[in-house]
Amino acid sequence: MTASTPAVAVLRLSVLLEAGLPPLTAWRQLGATDPVAARVAEVGGADRLPAAILEATRDAAAASDWACVAAAWRVATDAGAPLAATLARLGEVLVATDDARREVEIALAGPLATSRVVLALPVLGLFGGALLGVDTLGVLATTPPGWFCLVAGGGLLLVARRWTRRLVARAREADPTPGLGCELVAVAVSGGAPASAALDRVAEALAEAGLPRDDTAAPAIAFAQRAGVPVAALLRAEAREARREAQADVRMRIAALGTRLLLPLGLCVLPAFVALGVAPLLLAMIGSTLAAL
């Protein structure tokens, strides 16, 4: 069996629940084709499914998405909100989150390929002299100047690699659950909970799931109450805006990554190329010239 993504699993669960299956039975039915769901059904009982979701998916791929499922399940059951509708909405949110992650990886493909090629240049330069019939490797292995070039070039390459990885990691950084707090408070309010109780309930559910606290719902609730508009609808609109802003922020960082990668190139990779490729070649040529005199 191949594990479904959390988005696919949640959408299937919503269909099963809409068809009238009890929650634990729905998990068991899904577990026939999904090993993650099978573990949830095995670990959990009807009264402890949120804890079972967390326990069964702690080491699974996309653990943060499964934590969102557990938090949403907890809020919906505590507030008496329709579980099938809650999961259908959450599934749509998780699908959008998956699409955003794929866009990030596609956007990063070019800069990552460029960084790999650039980091390979000093290594290629190391063997360039051998192709020209010059014993650059011997210079690096047997002479004090060669040892210095080897250590300096290797150190610069190591710094460039770590620097590049850090730049890429920063470009990938993003809130794994943008707008989740507003979505969950909307679920609790839809179940009939007062706004203050909904905020407390969502804060507890996020803490239990190990997710970061989200206080963005409180200002939206205050605005909705002043304007006399439906709280749940406004909260869902705020959640969509939070996801849009988070994705735009990631795209801006990726766009800047191409320029930032020039820093390790100019300060580390090019000097490493000189130390490992050019300097040994010059030393070998000077040595052979002096030996011929």
PDB file of C-alpha atoms in Angstrom:
ATOM      1  CA  MET A   1       0.000   0.000   0.000  1.00  0.00           C
ATOM      2  CA  THR A   2       1.154   3.526  -0.772  1.00  0.00           C
ATOM      3  CA  ALA A   3       0.324   6.253   1.716  1.00  0.00           C
ATOM      4  CA  SER A   4      -1.972   8.972   0.399  1.00  0.00           C
ATOM      5  CA  THR A   5      -1.109  12.587   0.940  1.00  0.00           C
ATOM      6  CA  PRO A   6      -2.952  14.161   3.889  1.00  0.00           C
ATOM      7  CA  ALA A   7      -5.020  16.229   1.445  1.00  0.00           C
ATOM      8  CA  VAL A   8      -6.229  13.149  -0.443  1.00  0.00           C
ATOM      9  CA  ALA A   9      -6.864  11.214   2.766  1.00  0.00           C
ATOM     10  CA  VAL A  10      -8.896  14.062   4.287  1.00  0.00           C
ATOM     11  CA  LEU A  11     -11.037  14.470   1.166  1.00  0.00           C
ATOM     12  CA  ARG A  12     -11.756  10.740   1.115  1.00  0.00           C
ATOM     13  CA  LEU A  13     -12.631  10.806   4.799  1.00  0.00           C
ATOM     14  CA  SER A  14     -15.063  13.660   4.227  1.00  0.00           C
ATOM     15  CA  VAL A  15     -16.842  11.615   1.544  1.00  0.00           C
ATOM     16  CA  LEU A  16     -17.046   8.561   3.810  1.00  0.00           C
ATOM     17  CA  LEU A  17     -18.409  10.624   6.691  1.00  0.00           C
ATOM     18  CA  GLU A  18     -20.901  12.365   4.399  1.00  0.00           C
ATOM     19  CA  ALA A  19     -22.127   8.916   3.393  1.00  0.00           C
ATOM     20  CA  GLY A  20     -22.982   8.215   7.032  1.00  0.00           C
ATOM     21  CA  LEU A  21     -20.063   6.083   8.231  1.00  0.00           C
ATOM     22  CA  PRO A  22     -18.980   6.511  11.860  1.00  0.00           C
ATOM     23  CA  PRO A  23     -15.562   8.215  12.184  1.00  0.00           C
ATOM     24  CA  LEU A  24     -13.589   5.146  13.271  1.00  0.00           C
ATOM     25  CA  THR A  25     -15.204   3.023  10.571  1.00  0.00           C
ATOM     26  CA  ALA A  26     -14.296   5.675   8.006  1.00  0.00           C
ATOM     27  CA  TRP A  27     -10.657   5.511   9.082  1.00  0.00           C
ATOM     28  CA  ARG A  28     -10.731   1.706   8.826  1.00  0.00           C
ATOM     29  CA  GLN A  29     -12.206   1.848   5.342  1.00  0.00           C
ATOM     30  CA  LEU A  30      -9.543   4.318   4.285  1.00  0.00           C
ATOM     31  CA  GLY A  31      -6.904   2.128   5.941  1.00  0.00           C
ATOM     32  CA  ALA A  32      -7.619  -0.646   3.442  1.00  0.00           C
ATOM     33  CA  THR A  33      -5.632   1.359   0.869  1.00  0.00           C
ATOM     34  CA  ASP A  34      -3.619   3.750   3.052  1.00  0.00           C
ATOM     35  CA  PRO A  35      -1.098   2.524   5.661  1.00  0.00           C
ATOM     36  CA  VAL A  36      -1.163   5.816   7.565  1.00  0.00           C
ATOM     37  CA  ALA A  37      -4.931   5.638   7.960  1.00  0.00           C
ATOM     38  CA  ALA A  38      -4.606   1.997   8.974  1.00  0.00           C
ATOM     39  CA  ARG A  39      -2.246   2.979  11.799  1.00  0.00           C
ATOM     40  CA  VAL A  40      -4.655   5.686  12.941  1.00  0.00           C
ATOM     41  CA  ALA A  41      -7.524   3.196  13.042  1.00  0.00           C
ATOM     42  CA  GLU A  42      -5.375   0.686  14.911  1.00  0.00           C
ATOM     43  CA  VAL A  43      -4.119   3.168  17.502  1.00  0.00           C
ATOM     44  CA  GLY A  44      -7.288   5.145  18.075  1.00  0.00           C
ATOM     45  CA  GLY A  45     -10.721   4.607  19.443  1.00  0.00           C
ATOM     46  CA  ALA A  46     -13.840   6.531  18.596  1.00  0.00           C
ATOM     47  CA  ASP A  47     -13.248   8.947  21.491  1.00  0.00           C
ATOM     48  CA  ARG A  48      -9.541   9.612  20.946  1.00  0.00           C
ATOM     49  CA  LEU A  49      -9.059   9.981  17.203  1.00  0.00           C
ATOM     50  CA  PRO A  50      -7.248  13.360  17.343  1.00  0.00           C
ATOM     51  CA  ALA A  51      -4.599  11.895  19.675  1.00  0.00           C
ATOM     52  CA  ALA A  52      -4.412   8.774  17.501  1.00  0.00           C
ATOM     53  CA  ILE A  53      -3.809  10.877  14.387  1.00  0.00           C
ATOM     54  CA  LEU A  54      -0.889  12.608  16.090  1.00  0.00           C
ATOM     55  CA  GLU A  55       0.539   9.376  17.472  1.00  0.00           C
ATOM     56  CA  ALA A  56       0.268   7.435  14.216  1.00  0.00           C
ATOM     57  CA  THR A  57       1.627  10.192  11.959  1.00  0.00           C
ATOM     58  CA  ARG A  58       4.415  11.628  14.127  1.00  0.00           C
ATOM     59  CA  ASP A  59       7.102  10.152  11.841  1.00  0.00           C
ATOM     60  CA  ALA A  60       5.071  10.212   8.634  1.00  0.00           C
ATOM     61  CA  ALA A  61       5.762  12.414   5.643  1.00  0.00           C
ATOM     62  CA  ALA A  62       3.998  15.798   5.846  1.00  0.00           C
ATOM     63  CA  ALA A  63       3.638  15.444   9.611  1.00  0.00           C
ATOM     64  CA  SER A  64       2.645  19.115   9.906  1.00  0.00           C
ATOM     65  CA  ASP A  65      -0.322  18.517   7.583  1.00  0.00           C
ATOM     66  CA  TRP A  66      -1.441  15.554   9.681  1.00  0.00           C
ATOM     67  CA  ALA A  67      -1.127  17.749  12.778  1.00  0.00           C
ATOM     68  CA  CYS A  68      -3.529  20.189  11.080  1.00  0.00           C
ATOM     69  CA  VAL A  69      -5.947  17.313  10.547  1.00  0.00           C
ATOM     70  CA  ALA A  70      -5.740  16.369  14.224  1.00  0.00           C
ATOM     71  CA  ALA A  71      -6.312  19.970  15.340  1.00  0.00           C
ATOM     72  CA  ALA A  72      -9.270  20.412  12.977  1.00  0.00           C
ATOM     73  CA  TRP A  73     -10.781  17.106  14.119  1.00  0.00           C
ATOM     74  CA  ARG A  74     -10.445  18.167  17.757  1.00  0.00           C
ATOM     75  CA  VAL A  75     -12.038  21.581  17.192  1.00  0.00           C
ATOM     76  CA  ALA A  76     -14.911  20.192  15.101  1.00  0.00           C
ATOM     77  CA  THR A  77     -15.815  17.431  17.563  1.00  0.00           C
ATOM     78  CA  ASP A  78     -15.536  19.707  20.607  1.00  0.00           C
ATOM     79  CA  ALA A  79     -17.624  22.452  18.996  1.00  0.00           C
ATOM     80  CA  GLY A  80     -20.181  20.110  17.479  1.00  0.00           C
ATOM     81  CA  ALA A  81     -19.426  21.353  13.969  1.00  0.00           C
ATOM     82  CA  PRO A  82     -20.220  19.086  10.981  1.00  0.00           C
ATOM     83  CA  LEU A  83     -17.151  16.874  10.694  1.00  0.00           C
ATOM     84  CA  ALA A  84     -17.633  15.957   7.030  1.00  0.00           C
ATOM     85  CA  ALA A  85     -17.922  19.606   5.974  1.00  0.00           C
ATOM     86  CA  THR A  86     -14.947  20.549   8.137  1.00  0.00           C
ATOM     87  CA  LEU A  87     -12.757  17.883   6.541  1.00  0.00           C
ATOM     88  CA  ALA A  88     -13.918  18.810   3.041  1.00  0.00           C
ATOM     89  CA  ARG A  89     -12.869  22.412   3.665  1.00  0.00           C
ATOM     90  CA  LEU A  90      -9.585  21.323   5.252  1.00  0.00           C
ATOM     91  CA  GLY A  91      -8.882  19.037   2.294  1.00  0.00           C
ATOM     92  CA  GLU A  92      -9.224  21.975  -0.082  1.00  0.00           C
ATOM     93  CA  VAL A  93      -6.845  23.990   2.086  1.00  0.00           C
ATOM     94  CA  LEU A  94      -4.286  21.170   2.138  1.00  0.00           C
ATOM     95  CA  VAL A  95      -4.537  20.758  -1.632  1.00  0.00           C
ATOM     96  CA  ALA A  96      -3.768  24.455  -2.045  1.00  0.00           C
ATOM     97  CA  THR A  97      -0.841  24.092   0.367  1.00  0.00           C
ATOM     98  CA  ASP A  98       0.527  21.113  -1.610  1.00  0.00           C
ATOM     99  CA  ASP A  99       0.236  23.089  -4.850  1.00  0.00           C
ATOM    100  CA  ALA A 100       2.150  25.977  -3.278  1.00  0.00           C
ATOM    101  CA  ARG A 101       4.930  23.630  -2.159  1.00  0.00           C
ATOM    102  CA  ARG A 102       5.234  22.186  -5.646  1.00  0.00           C
ATOM    103  CA  GLU A 103       5.488  25.675  -7.096  1.00  0.00           C
ATOM    104  CA  VAL A 104       8.315  26.412  -4.670  1.00  0.00           C
ATOM    105  CA  GLU A 105      10.267  23.298  -5.685  1.00  0.00           C
ATOM    106  CA  ILE A 106       9.755  24.075  -9.385  1.00  0.00           C
ATOM    107  CA  ALA A 107      10.979  27.633  -8.863  1.00  0.00           C
ATOM    108  CA  LEU A 108      14.012  26.370  -6.946  1.00  0.00           C
ATOM    109  CA  ALA A 109      15.014  23.840  -9.610  1.00  0.00           C
ATOM    110  CA  GLY A 110      16.931  26.415 -11.692  1.00  0.00           C
ATOM    111  CA  PRO A 111      18.934  28.017  -8.852  1.00  0.00           C
ATOM    112  CA  LEU A 112      19.729  24.594  -7.377  1.00  0.00           C
ATOM    113  CA  ALA A 113      21.040  23.276 -10.700  1.00  0.00           C
ATOM    114  CA  THR A 114      23.144  26.412 -11.152  1.00  0.00           C
ATOM    115  CA  SER A 115      24.637  26.116  -7.681  1.00  0.00           C
ATOM    116  CA  ARG A 116      25.606  22.467  -8.274  1.00  0.00           C
ATOM    117  CA  VAL A 117      27.350  23.288 -11.542  1.00  0.00           C
ATOM    118  CA  VAL A 118      29.193  26.232 -10.026  1.00  0.00           C
ATOM    119  CA  LEU A 119      30.363  24.205  -7.026  1.00  0.00           C
ATOM    120  CA  ALA A 120      31.766  21.565  -9.392  1.00  0.00           C
ATOM    121  CA  LEU A 121      33.995  24.044 -11.264  1.00  0.00           C
ATOM    122  CA  PRO A 122      36.926  24.005  -8.786  1.00  0.00           C
ATOM    123  CA  VAL A 123      36.924  20.195  -8.828  1.00  0.00           C
ATOM    124  CA  LEU A 124      37.023  20.203 -12.620  1.00  0.00           C
ATOM    125  CA  GLY A 125      39.854  22.727 -12.496  1.00  0.00           C
ATOM    126  CA  LEU A 126      41.757  20.351 -10.228  1.00  0.00           C
ATOM    127  CA  PHE A 127      42.030  17.866 -13.097  1.00  0.00           C
ATOM    128  CA  GLY A 128      42.370  20.470 -15.840  1.00  0.00           C
ATOM    129  CA  GLY A 129      46.140  20.560 -15.567  1.00  0.00           C
ATOM    130  CA  ALA A 130      46.365  16.775 -15.898  1.00  0.00           C
ATOM    131  CA  LEU A 131      44.459  16.985 -19.172  1.00  0.00           C
ATOM    132  CA  LEU A 132      47.063  19.493 -20.383  1.00  0.00           C
ATOM    133  CA  GLY A 133      49.894  17.140 -19.443  1.00  0.00           C
ATOM    134  CA  VAL A 134      50.955  19.135 -16.352  1.00  0.00           C
ATOM    135  CA  ASP A 135      51.360  17.336 -13.022  1.00  0.00           C
ATOM    136  CA  THR A 136      49.129  19.635 -10.969  1.00  0.00           C
ATOM    137  CA  LEU A 137      48.013  16.780  -8.720  1.00  0.00           C
ATOM    138  CA  GLY A 138      51.640  16.037  -7.871  1.00  0.00           C
ATOM    139  CA  VAL A 139      52.203  19.676  -6.950  1.00  0.00           C
ATOM    140  CA  LEU A 140      49.184  19.632  -4.644  1.00  0.00           C
ATOM    141  CA  ALA A 141      50.183  16.343  -3.028  1.00  0.00           C
ATOM    142  CA  THR A 142      53.939  16.788  -2.565  1.00  0.00           C
ATOM    143  CA  THR A 143      54.829  20.476  -2.161  1.00  0.00           C
ATOM    144  CA  PRO A 144      54.168  22.919   0.693  1.00  0.00           C
ATOM    145  CA  PRO A 145      52.657  25.552  -1.676  1.00  0.00           C
ATOM    146  CA  GLY A 146      50.465  22.800  -3.099  1.00  0.00           C
ATOM    147  CA  TRP A 147      49.343  21.774   0.387  1.00  0.00           C
ATOM    148  CA  PHE A 148      48.411  25.366   1.105  1.00  0.00           C
ATOM    149  CA  CYS A 149      46.400  25.568  -2.139  1.00  0.00           C
ATOM    150  CA  LEU A 150      44.678  22.285  -1.354  1.00  0.00           C
ATOM    151  CA  VAL A 151      43.694  23.333   2.153  1.00  0.00           C
ATOM    152  CA  ALA A 152      42.626  26.818   1.079  1.00  0.00           C
ATOM    153  CA  GLY A 153      40.641  25.588  -1.917  1.00  0.00           C
ATOM    154  CA  GLY A 154      38.989  22.777   0.035  1.00  0.00           C
ATOM    155  CA  GLY A 155      38.083  25.136   2.870  1.00  0.00           C
ATOM    156  CA  LEU A 156      36.596  27.671   0.493  1.00  0.00           C
ATOM    157  CA  LEU A 157      34.550  24.968  -1.231  1.00  0.00           C
ATOM    158  CA  LEU A 158      33.213  23.766   2.115  1.00  0.00           C
ATOM    159  CA  VAL A 159      32.232  27.311   3.092  1.00  0.00           C
ATOM    160  CA  ALA A 160      30.576  27.870  -0.302  1.00  0.00           C
ATOM    161  CA  ARG A 161      28.577  24.646  -0.018  1.00  0.00           C
ATOM    162  CA  ARG A 162      27.301  25.440   3.467  1.00  0.00           C
ATOM    163  CA  TRP A 163      26.580  29.029   2.506  1.00  0.00           C
ATOM    164  CA  THR A 164      24.613  27.918  -0.552  1.00  0.00           C
ATOM    165  CA  ARG A 165      22.622  25.387   1.460  1.00  0.00           C
ATOM    166  CA  ARG A 166      21.769  28.044   4.026  1.00  0.00           C
ATOM    167  CA  LEU A 167      20.590  30.450   1.312  1.00  0.00           C
ATOM    168  CA  VAL A 168      18.405  27.744  -0.247  1.00  0.00           C
ATOM    169  CA  ALA A 169      17.002  26.739   3.150  1.00  0.00           C
ATOM    170  CA  ARG A 170      16.070  30.354   3.893  1.00  0.00           C
ATOM    171  CA  ALA A 171      14.356  30.632   0.517  1.00  0.00           C
ATOM    172  CA  ARG A 172      12.311  27.534   1.374  1.00  0.00           C
ATOM    173  CA  GLU A 173      11.288  28.781   4.823  1.00  0.00           C
ATOM    174  CA  ALA A 174       7.572  29.327   5.112  1.00  0.00           C
ATOM    175  CA  ASP A 175       4.768  29.029   7.622  1.00  0.00           C
ATOM    176  CA  PRO A 176       3.559  25.420   7.173  1.00  0.00           C
ATOM    177  CA  THR A 177       0.049  26.353   8.291  1.00  0.00           C
ATOM    178  CA  PRO A 178      -0.774  29.890   7.074  1.00  0.00           C
ATOM    179  CA  GLY A 179      -4.299  30.903   8.005  1.00  0.00           C
ATOM    180  CA  LEU A 180      -4.953  27.739  10.000  1.00  0.00           C
ATOM    181  CA  GLY A 181      -5.976  29.630  13.135  1.00  0.00           C
ATOM    182  CA  CYS A 182      -8.690  31.546  11.261  1.00  0.00           C
ATOM    183  CA  GLU A 183      -9.909  28.382   9.569  1.00  0.00           C
ATOM    184  CA  LEU A 184     -10.239  26.512  12.871  1.00  0.00           C
ATOM    185  CA  VAL A 185     -11.929  29.407  14.662  1.00  0.00           C
ATOM    186  CA  ALA A 186     -14.401  29.549  11.764  1.00  0.00           C
ATOM    187  CA  VAL A 187     -15.103  25.846  12.335  1.00  0.00           C
ATOM    188  CA  ALA A 188     -15.695  26.392  16.055  1.00  0.00           C
ATOM    189  CA  VAL A 189     -17.930  29.414  15.453  1.00  0.00           C
ATOM    190  CA  SER A 190     -19.889  27.479  12.833  1.00  0.00           C
ATOM    191  CA  GLY A 191     -20.545  24.849  15.501  1.00  0.00           C
ATOM    192  CA  GLY A 192     -22.206  27.466  17.696  1.00  0.00           C
ATOM    193  CA  ALA A 193     -19.353  28.319  20.048  1.00  0.00           C
ATOM    194  CA  PRO A 194     -19.015  31.943  21.215  1.00  0.00           C
ATOM    195  CA  ALA A 195     -16.068  33.779  19.698  1.00  0.00           C
ATOM    196  CA  SER A 196     -14.056  33.883  22.949  1.00  0.00           C
ATOM    197  CA  ALA A 197     -14.609  30.182  23.607  1.00  0.00           C
ATOM    198  CA  ALA A 198     -13.706  29.398  19.976  1.00  0.00           C
ATOM    199  CA  LEU A 199     -10.385  31.229  20.331  1.00  0.00           C
ATOM    200  CA  ASP A 200      -9.530  29.298  23.503  1.00  0.00           C
ATOM    201  CA  ARG A 201     -10.577  25.992  21.964  1.00  0.00           C
ATOM    202  CA  VAL A 202      -8.431  26.547  18.886  1.00  0.00           C
ATOM    203  CA  ALA A 203      -5.421  27.621  20.973  1.00  0.00           C
ATOM    204  CA  GLU A 204      -5.676  24.381  22.978  1.00  0.00           C
ATOM    205  CA  ALA A 205      -6.035  22.257  19.832  1.00  0.00           C
ATOM    206  CA  LEU A 206      -2.996  23.874  18.181  1.00  0.00           C
ATOM    207  CA  ALA A 207      -0.913  23.364  21.324  1.00  0.00           C
ATOM    208  CA  GLU A 208      -1.937  19.696  21.552  1.00  0.00           C
ATOM    209  CA  ALA A 209      -0.993  19.176  17.900  1.00  0.00           C
ATOM    210  CA  GLY A 210       2.390  20.856  18.386  1.00  0.00           C
ATOM    211  CA  LEU A 211       1.531  23.630  15.937  1.00  0.00           C
ATOM    212  CA  PRO A 212       2.504  27.289  16.395  1.00  0.00           C
ATOM    213  CA  ARG A 213       0.025  29.595  18.084  1.00  0.00           C
ATOM    214  CA  ASP A 214      -2.003  31.712  15.665  1.00  0.00           C
ATOM    215  CA  ASP A 215      -3.533  34.931  17.006  1.00  0.00           C
ATOM    216  CA  THR A 216      -4.691  36.355  13.672  1.00  0.00           C
ATOM    217  CA  ALA A 217      -8.310  35.385  14.277  1.00  0.00           C
ATOM    218  CA  ALA A 218      -8.926  37.805  17.181  1.00  0.00           C
ATOM    219  CA  PRO A 219      -8.649  41.042  15.136  1.00  0.00           C
ATOM    220  CA  ALA A 220     -10.837  39.550  12.396  1.00  0.00           C
ATOM    221  CA  ILE A 221     -13.498  38.601  14.954  1.00  0.00           C
ATOM    222  CA  ALA A 222     -13.459  42.116  16.465  1.00  0.00           C
ATOM    223  CA  PHE A 223     -13.841  43.652  13.001  1.00  0.00           C
ATOM    224  CA  ALA A 224     -16.702  41.300  12.083  1.00  0.00           C
ATOM    225  CA  GLN A 225     -18.535  42.094  15.301  1.00  0.00           C
ATOM    226  CA  ARG A 226     -18.174  45.852  14.774  1.00  0.00           C
ATOM    227  CA  ALA A 227     -19.289  45.624  11.150  1.00  0.00           C
ATOM    228  CA  GLY A 228     -22.095  43.174  11.873  1.00  0.00           C
ATOM    229  CA  VAL A 229     -20.958  40.656   9.235  1.00  0.00           C
ATOM    230  CA  PRO A 230     -20.789  36.838   9.536  1.00  0.00           C
ATOM    231  CA  VAL A 231     -17.715  35.922  11.572  1.00  0.00           C
ATOM    232  CA  ALA A 232     -17.026  32.560   9.900  1.00  0.00           C
ATOM    233  CA  ALA A 233     -17.085  33.996   6.372  1.00  0.00           C
ATOM    234  CA  LEU A 234     -14.701  36.788   7.307  1.00  0.00           C
ATOM    235  CA  LEU A 235     -12.347  34.369   9.053  1.00  0.00           C
ATOM    236  CA  ARG A 236     -12.173  32.145   5.984  1.00  0.00           C
ATOM    237  CA  ALA A 237     -11.442  35.196   3.838  1.00  0.00           C
ATOM    238  CA  GLU A 238      -8.641  36.153   6.233  1.00  0.00           C
ATOM    239  CA  ALA A 239      -7.261  32.609   6.005  1.00  0.00           C
ATOM    240  CA  ARG A 240      -7.196  32.759   2.201  1.00  0.00           C
ATOM    241  CA  GLU A 241      -5.379  36.085   2.347  1.00  0.00           C
ATOM    242  CA  ALA A 242      -2.835  34.682   4.821  1.00  0.00           C
ATOM    243  CA  ARG A 243      -2.074  31.781   2.484  1.00  0.00           C
ATOM    244  CA  ARG A 244      -1.760  34.137  -0.482  1.00  0.00           C
ATOM    245  CA  GLU A 245       0.641  36.414   1.371  1.00  0.00           C
ATOM    246  CA  ALA A 246       2.731  33.490   2.612  1.00  0.00           C
ATOM    247  CA  GLN A 247       3.104  32.144  -0.921  1.00  0.00           C
ATOM    248  CA  ALA A 248       3.974  35.575  -2.300  1.00  0.00           C
ATOM    249  CA  ASP A 249       6.648  35.978   0.380  1.00  0.00           C
ATOM    250  CA  VAL A 250       8.223  32.647  -0.560  1.00  0.00           C
ATOM    251  CA  ARG A 251       8.199  33.575  -4.241  1.00  0.00           C
ATOM    252  CA  MET A 252       9.973  36.848  -3.497  1.00  0.00           C
ATOM    253  CA  ARG A 253      12.693  35.027  -1.547  1.00  0.00           C
ATOM    254  CA  ILE A 254      13.184  32.546  -4.377  1.00  0.00           C
ATOM    255  CA  ALA A 255      13.410  35.378  -6.896  1.00  0.00           C
ATOM    256  CA  ALA A 256      16.139  36.972  -4.771  1.00  0.00           C
ATOM    257  CA  LEU A 257      17.977  33.665  -4.400  1.00  0.00           C
ATOM    258  CA  GLY A 258      19.573  33.866  -7.849  1.00  0.00           C
ATOM    259  CA  THR A 259      21.258  37.140  -6.922  1.00  0.00           C
ATOM    260  CA  ARG A 260      22.274  36.004  -3.454  1.00  0.00           C
ATOM    261  CA  LEU A 261      23.948  32.896  -4.863  1.00  0.00           C
ATOM    262  CA  LEU A 262      26.470  35.212  -6.535  1.00  0.00           C
ATOM    263  CA  LEU A 263      27.971  35.933  -3.105  1.00  0.00           C
ATOM    264  CA  PRO A 264      29.374  32.433  -2.448  1.00  0.00           C
ATOM    265  CA  LEU A 265      30.328  32.266  -6.136  1.00  0.00           C
ATOM    266  CA  GLY A 266      32.427  35.425  -6.064  1.00  0.00           C
ATOM    267  CA  LEU A 267      33.830  35.140  -2.543  1.00  0.00           C
ATOM    268  CA  CYS A 268      34.434  31.386  -2.287  1.00  0.00           C
ATOM    269  CA  VAL A 269      34.011  29.356  -5.479  1.00  0.00           C
ATOM    270  CA  LEU A 270      36.126  31.494  -7.811  1.00  0.00           C
ATOM    271  CA  PRO A 271      39.015  31.774  -5.291  1.00  0.00           C
ATOM    272  CA  ALA A 272      38.742  27.999  -4.784  1.00  0.00           C
ATOM    273  CA  PHE A 273      39.001  27.516  -8.548  1.00  0.00           C
ATOM    274  CA  VAL A 274      42.158  29.629  -8.570  1.00  0.00           C
ATOM    275  CA  ALA A 275      43.624  27.733  -5.602  1.00  0.00           C
ATOM    276  CA  LEU A 276      42.861  24.247  -6.954  1.00  0.00           C
ATOM    277  CA  GLY A 277      43.129  24.782 -10.712  1.00  0.00           C
ATOM    278  CA  VAL A 278      45.157  27.828 -11.684  1.00  0.00           C
ATOM    279  CA  ALA A 279      47.768  28.098  -8.908  1.00  0.00           C
ATOM    280  CA  PRO A 280      48.918  24.428  -9.088  1.00  0.00           C
ATOM    281  CA  LEU A 281      49.184  24.736 -12.863  1.00  0.00           C
ATOM    282  CA  LEU A 282      51.413  27.803 -12.549  1.00  0.00           C
ATOM    283  CA  LEU A 283      53.501  26.155  -9.816  1.00  0.00           C
ATOM    284  CA  ALA A 284      53.981  23.034 -11.927  1.00  0.00           C
ATOM    285  CA  MET A 285      55.027  25.065 -14.978  1.00  0.00           C
ATOM    286  CA  ILE A 286      57.445  27.178 -12.932  1.00  0.00           C
ATOM    287  CA  GLY A 287      58.912  24.047 -11.350  1.00  0.00           C
ATOM    288  CA  SER A 288      59.412  22.316 -14.686  1.00  0.00           C
ATOM    289  CA  THR A 289      61.000  25.471 -16.130  1.00  0.00           C
ATOM    290  CA  LEU A 290      63.450  25.767 -13.232  1.00  0.00           C
ATOM    291  CA  ALA A 291      64.298  22.068 -13.472  1.00  0.00           C
ATOM    292  CA  ALA A 292      65.154  22.481 -17.154  1.00  0.00           C
ATOM    293  CA  LEU A 293      67.619  25.301 -16.484  1.00  0.00           C
TER     294      LEU A 293
END
